[in-house]
Structures are given as C-alpha cells and as structure tokens.
PDB file of N, CA and C in Angstrom:
ATOM      1  N   UNK A  79      34.405  28.226   1.889  1.00  0.00           N
ATOM      2  CA  UNK A  79      33.701  29.488   2.064  1.00  0.00           C
ATOM      3  C   UNK A  79      34.709  30.636   2.001  1.00  0.00           C
ATOM      4  N   UNK A  80      34.536  31.612   2.887  1.00  0.00           N
ATOM      5  CA  UNK A  80      35.440  32.755   2.876  1.00  0.00           C
ATOM      6  C   UNK A  80      36.539  32.592   3.918  1.00  0.00           C
ATOM      7  N   UNK A  81      37.710  33.138   3.623  1.00  0.00           N
ATOM      8  CA  UNK A  81      38.737  33.294   4.645  1.00  0.00           C
ATOM      9  C   UNK A  81      38.362  34.489   5.507  1.00  0.00           C
ATOM     10  N   UNK A  82      38.935  34.549   6.707  1.00  0.00           N
ATOM     11  CA  UNK A  82      38.557  35.628   7.629  1.00  0.00           C
ATOM     12  C   UNK A  82      38.904  36.993   7.053  1.00  0.00           C
ATOM     13  N   UNK A  83      40.038  37.124   6.354  1.00  0.00           N
ATOM     14  CA  UNK A  83      40.434  38.413   5.795  1.00  0.00           C
ATOM     15  C   UNK A  83      39.484  38.816   4.671  1.00  0.00           C
ATOM     16  N   UNK A  84      39.087  37.848   3.856  1.00  0.00           N
ATOM     17  CA  UNK A  84      38.163  38.141   2.764  1.00  0.00           C
ATOM     18  C   UNK A  84      36.767  38.421   3.296  1.00  0.00           C
ATOM     19  N   UNK A  85      36.415  37.772   4.401  1.00  0.00           N
ATOM     20  CA  UNK A  85      35.068  37.885   4.943  1.00  0.00           C
ATOM     21  C   UNK A  85      34.738  39.334   5.279  1.00  0.00           C
ATOM     22  N   UNK A  86      35.667  40.039   5.925  1.00  0.00           N
ATOM     23  CA  UNK A  86      35.423  41.431   6.299  1.00  0.00           C
ATOM     24  C   UNK A  86      35.209  42.282   5.053  1.00  0.00           C
ATOM     25  N   UNK A  87      35.920  41.948   3.980  1.00  0.00           N
ATOM     26  CA  UNK A  87      35.875  42.776   2.771  1.00  0.00           C
ATOM     27  C   UNK A  87      34.620  42.520   1.947  1.00  0.00           C
ATOM     28  N   UNK A  88      34.177  41.267   1.873  1.00  0.00           N
ATOM     29  CA  UNK A  88      33.119  40.901   0.924  1.00  0.00           C
ATOM     30  C   UNK A  88      31.788  40.582   1.573  1.00  0.00           C
ATOM     31  N   UNK A  89      31.762  40.402   2.905  1.00  0.00           N
ATOM     32  CA  UNK A  89      30.557  39.897   3.553  1.00  0.00           C
ATOM     33  C   UNK A  89      29.375  40.824   3.335  1.00  0.00           C
ATOM     34  N   UNK A  90      29.603  42.134   3.473  1.00  0.00           N
ATOM     35  CA  UNK A  90      28.495  43.082   3.363  1.00  0.00           C
ATOM     36  C   UNK A  90      27.885  43.025   1.967  1.00  0.00           C
ATOM     37  N   UNK A  91      28.723  43.072   0.942  1.00  0.00           N
ATOM     38  CA  UNK A  91      28.230  43.017  -0.434  1.00  0.00           C
ATOM     39  C   UNK A  91      27.550  41.678  -0.696  1.00  0.00           C
ATOM     40  N   UNK A  92      28.122  40.602  -0.165  1.00  0.00           N
ATOM     41  CA  UNK A  92      27.561  39.265  -0.369  1.00  0.00           C
ATOM     42  C   UNK A  92      26.186  39.155   0.273  1.00  0.00           C
ATOM     43  N   UNK A  93      26.023  39.732   1.475  1.00  0.00           N
ATOM     44  CA  UNK A  93      24.729  39.668   2.148  1.00  0.00           C
ATOM     45  C   UNK A  93      23.673  40.406   1.340  1.00  0.00           C
ATOM     46  N   UNK A  94      24.028  41.561   0.785  1.00  0.00           N
ATOM     47  CA  UNK A  94      23.075  42.309  -0.039  1.00  0.00           C
ATOM     48  C   UNK A  94      22.671  41.456  -1.238  1.00  0.00           C
ATOM     49  N   UNK A  95      23.646  40.835  -1.882  1.00  0.00           N
ATOM     50  CA  UNK A  95      23.360  40.013  -3.056  1.00  0.00           C
ATOM     51  C   UNK A  95      22.501  38.813  -2.666  1.00  0.00           C
ATOM     52  N   UNK A  96      22.838  38.155  -1.557  1.00  0.00           N
ATOM     53  CA  UNK A  96      22.077  36.987  -1.106  1.00  0.00           C
ATOM     54  C   UNK A  96      20.635  37.348  -0.811  1.00  0.00           C
ATOM     55  N   UNK A  97      20.430  38.464  -0.099  1.00  0.00           N
ATOM     56  CA  UNK A  97      19.066  38.839   0.275  1.00  0.00           C
ATOM     57  C   UNK A  97      18.250  39.147  -0.971  1.00  0.00           C
ATOM     58  N   UNK A  98      18.854  39.838  -1.956  1.00  0.00           N
ATOM     59  CA  UNK A  98      18.118  40.155  -3.174  1.00  0.00           C
ATOM     60  C   UNK A  98      17.798  38.885  -3.954  1.00  0.00           C
ATOM     61  N   UNK A  99      18.737  37.945  -3.994  1.00  0.00           N
ATOM     62  CA  UNK A  99      18.499  36.676  -4.693  1.00  0.00           C
ATOM     63  C   UNK A  99      17.380  35.905  -4.012  1.00  0.00           C
ATOM     64  N   UNK A 100      17.421  35.852  -2.674  1.00  0.00           N
ATOM     65  CA  UNK A 100      16.386  35.114  -1.955  1.00  0.00           C
ATOM     66  C   UNK A 100      15.030  35.748  -2.162  1.00  0.00           C
ATOM     67  N   UNK A 101      14.954  37.074  -2.173  1.00  0.00           N
ATOM     68  CA  UNK A 101      13.680  37.751  -2.430  1.00  0.00           C
ATOM     69  C   UNK A 101      13.181  37.402  -3.822  1.00  0.00           C
ATOM     70  N   UNK A 102      14.076  37.371  -4.787  1.00  0.00           N
ATOM     71  CA  UNK A 102      13.689  37.014  -6.146  1.00  0.00           C
ATOM     72  C   UNK A 102      13.160  35.597  -6.219  1.00  0.00           C
ATOM     73  N   UNK A 103      13.814  34.667  -5.518  1.00  0.00           N
ATOM     74  CA  UNK A 103      13.349  33.280  -5.512  1.00  0.00           C
ATOM     75  C   UNK A 103      11.974  33.192  -4.869  1.00  0.00           C
ATOM     76  N   UNK A 104      11.769  33.908  -3.759  1.00  0.00           N
ATOM     77  CA  UNK A 104      10.467  33.888  -3.103  1.00  0.00           C
ATOM     78  C   UNK A 104       9.395  34.435  -4.033  1.00  0.00           C
ATOM     79  N   UNK A 105       9.703  35.511  -4.755  1.00  0.00           N
ATOM     80  CA  UNK A 105       8.732  36.078  -5.682  1.00  0.00           C
ATOM     81  C   UNK A 105       8.395  35.082  -6.782  1.00  0.00           C
ATOM     82  N   UNK A 106       9.395  34.385  -7.306  1.00  0.00           N
ATOM     83  CA  UNK A 106       9.136  33.386  -8.344  1.00  0.00           C
ATOM     84  C   UNK A 106       8.246  32.276  -7.808  1.00  0.00           C
ATOM     85  N   UNK A 107       8.511  31.827  -6.572  1.00  0.00           N
ATOM     86  CA  UNK A 107       7.685  30.765  -5.990  1.00  0.00           C
ATOM     87  C   UNK A 107       6.256  31.245  -5.829  1.00  0.00           C
ATOM     88  N   UNK A 108       6.070  32.490  -5.388  1.00  0.00           N
ATOM     89  CA  UNK A 108       4.716  33.017  -5.222  1.00  0.00           C
ATOM     90  C   UNK A 108       3.998  33.075  -6.556  1.00  0.00           C
ATOM     91  N   UNK A 109       4.697  33.522  -7.590  1.00  0.00           N
ATOM     92  CA  UNK A 109       4.087  33.611  -8.923  1.00  0.00           C
ATOM     93  C   UNK A 109       3.723  32.213  -9.413  1.00  0.00           C
ATOM     94  N   UNK A 110       4.622  31.243  -9.214  1.00  0.00           N
ATOM     95  CA  UNK A 110       4.335  29.870  -9.646  1.00  0.00           C
ATOM     96  C   UNK A 110       3.135  29.317  -8.896  1.00  0.00           C
ATOM     97  N   UNK A 111       3.059  29.581  -7.590  1.00  0.00           N
ATOM     98  CA  UNK A 111       1.926  29.089  -6.809  1.00  0.00           C
ATOM     99  C   UNK A 111       0.627  29.677  -7.340  1.00  0.00           C
ATOM    100  N   UNK A 112       0.625  30.969  -7.669  1.00  0.00           N
ATOM    101  CA  UNK A 112      -0.575  31.593  -8.225  1.00  0.00           C
ATOM    102  C   UNK A 112      -0.938  30.940  -9.551  1.00  0.00           C
ATOM    103  N   UNK A 113       0.063  30.674 -10.382  1.00  0.00           N
ATOM    104  CA  UNK A 113      -0.191  30.031 -11.666  1.00  0.00           C
ATOM    105  C   UNK A 113      -0.808  28.659 -11.469  1.00  0.00           C
ATOM    106  N   UNK A 114      -0.232  27.872 -10.559  1.00  0.00           N
ATOM    107  CA  UNK A 114      -0.746  26.515 -10.340  1.00  0.00           C
ATOM    108  C   UNK A 114      -2.175  26.560  -9.817  1.00  0.00           C
ATOM    109  N   UNK A 115      -2.466  27.492  -8.930  1.00  0.00           N
ATOM    110  CA  UNK A 115      -3.819  27.579  -8.387  1.00  0.00           C
ATOM    111  C   UNK A 115      -4.811  27.953  -9.479  1.00  0.00           C
ATOM    112  N   UNK A 116      -4.379  28.812 -10.411  1.00  0.00           N
ATOM    113  CA  UNK A 116      -5.280  29.225 -11.483  1.00  0.00           C
ATOM    114  C   UNK A 116      -5.537  28.103 -12.480  1.00  0.00           C
ATOM    115  N   UNK A 117      -4.478  27.408 -12.891  1.00  0.00           N
ATOM    116  CA  UNK A 117      -4.596  26.498 -14.026  1.00  0.00           C
ATOM    117  C   UNK A 117      -4.845  25.053 -13.644  1.00  0.00           C
ATOM    118  N   UNK A 118      -4.556  24.694 -12.381  1.00  0.00           N
ATOM    119  CA  UNK A 118      -4.741  23.284 -12.012  1.00  0.00           C
ATOM    120  C   UNK A 118      -5.960  23.154 -11.113  1.00  0.00           C
TER     121      UNK A 118
END
C-alpha cells in the first residue's frame, strides 16, 4: 500500500478518485439491474 510519508501526500487525491470510481461502479450496476429487469 502506501508508505506513511506518501500517505499524507496522496491520500486526499486517492480518496477522491476512489469515491468517484465507486460511484461509477454503483451506477453501472444500477443500469445493468434495470436492463436485466426489462429484458429478462
């Protein structure tokens, strides 16, 4: 993972990136669920 010195420098940017990625994954799952409900 991160070293303690790197953690202070990159953690904030990494958290922003992680949260945006997770939101994107959740949106994709929601869209897929809607698709499956419609077509199956």
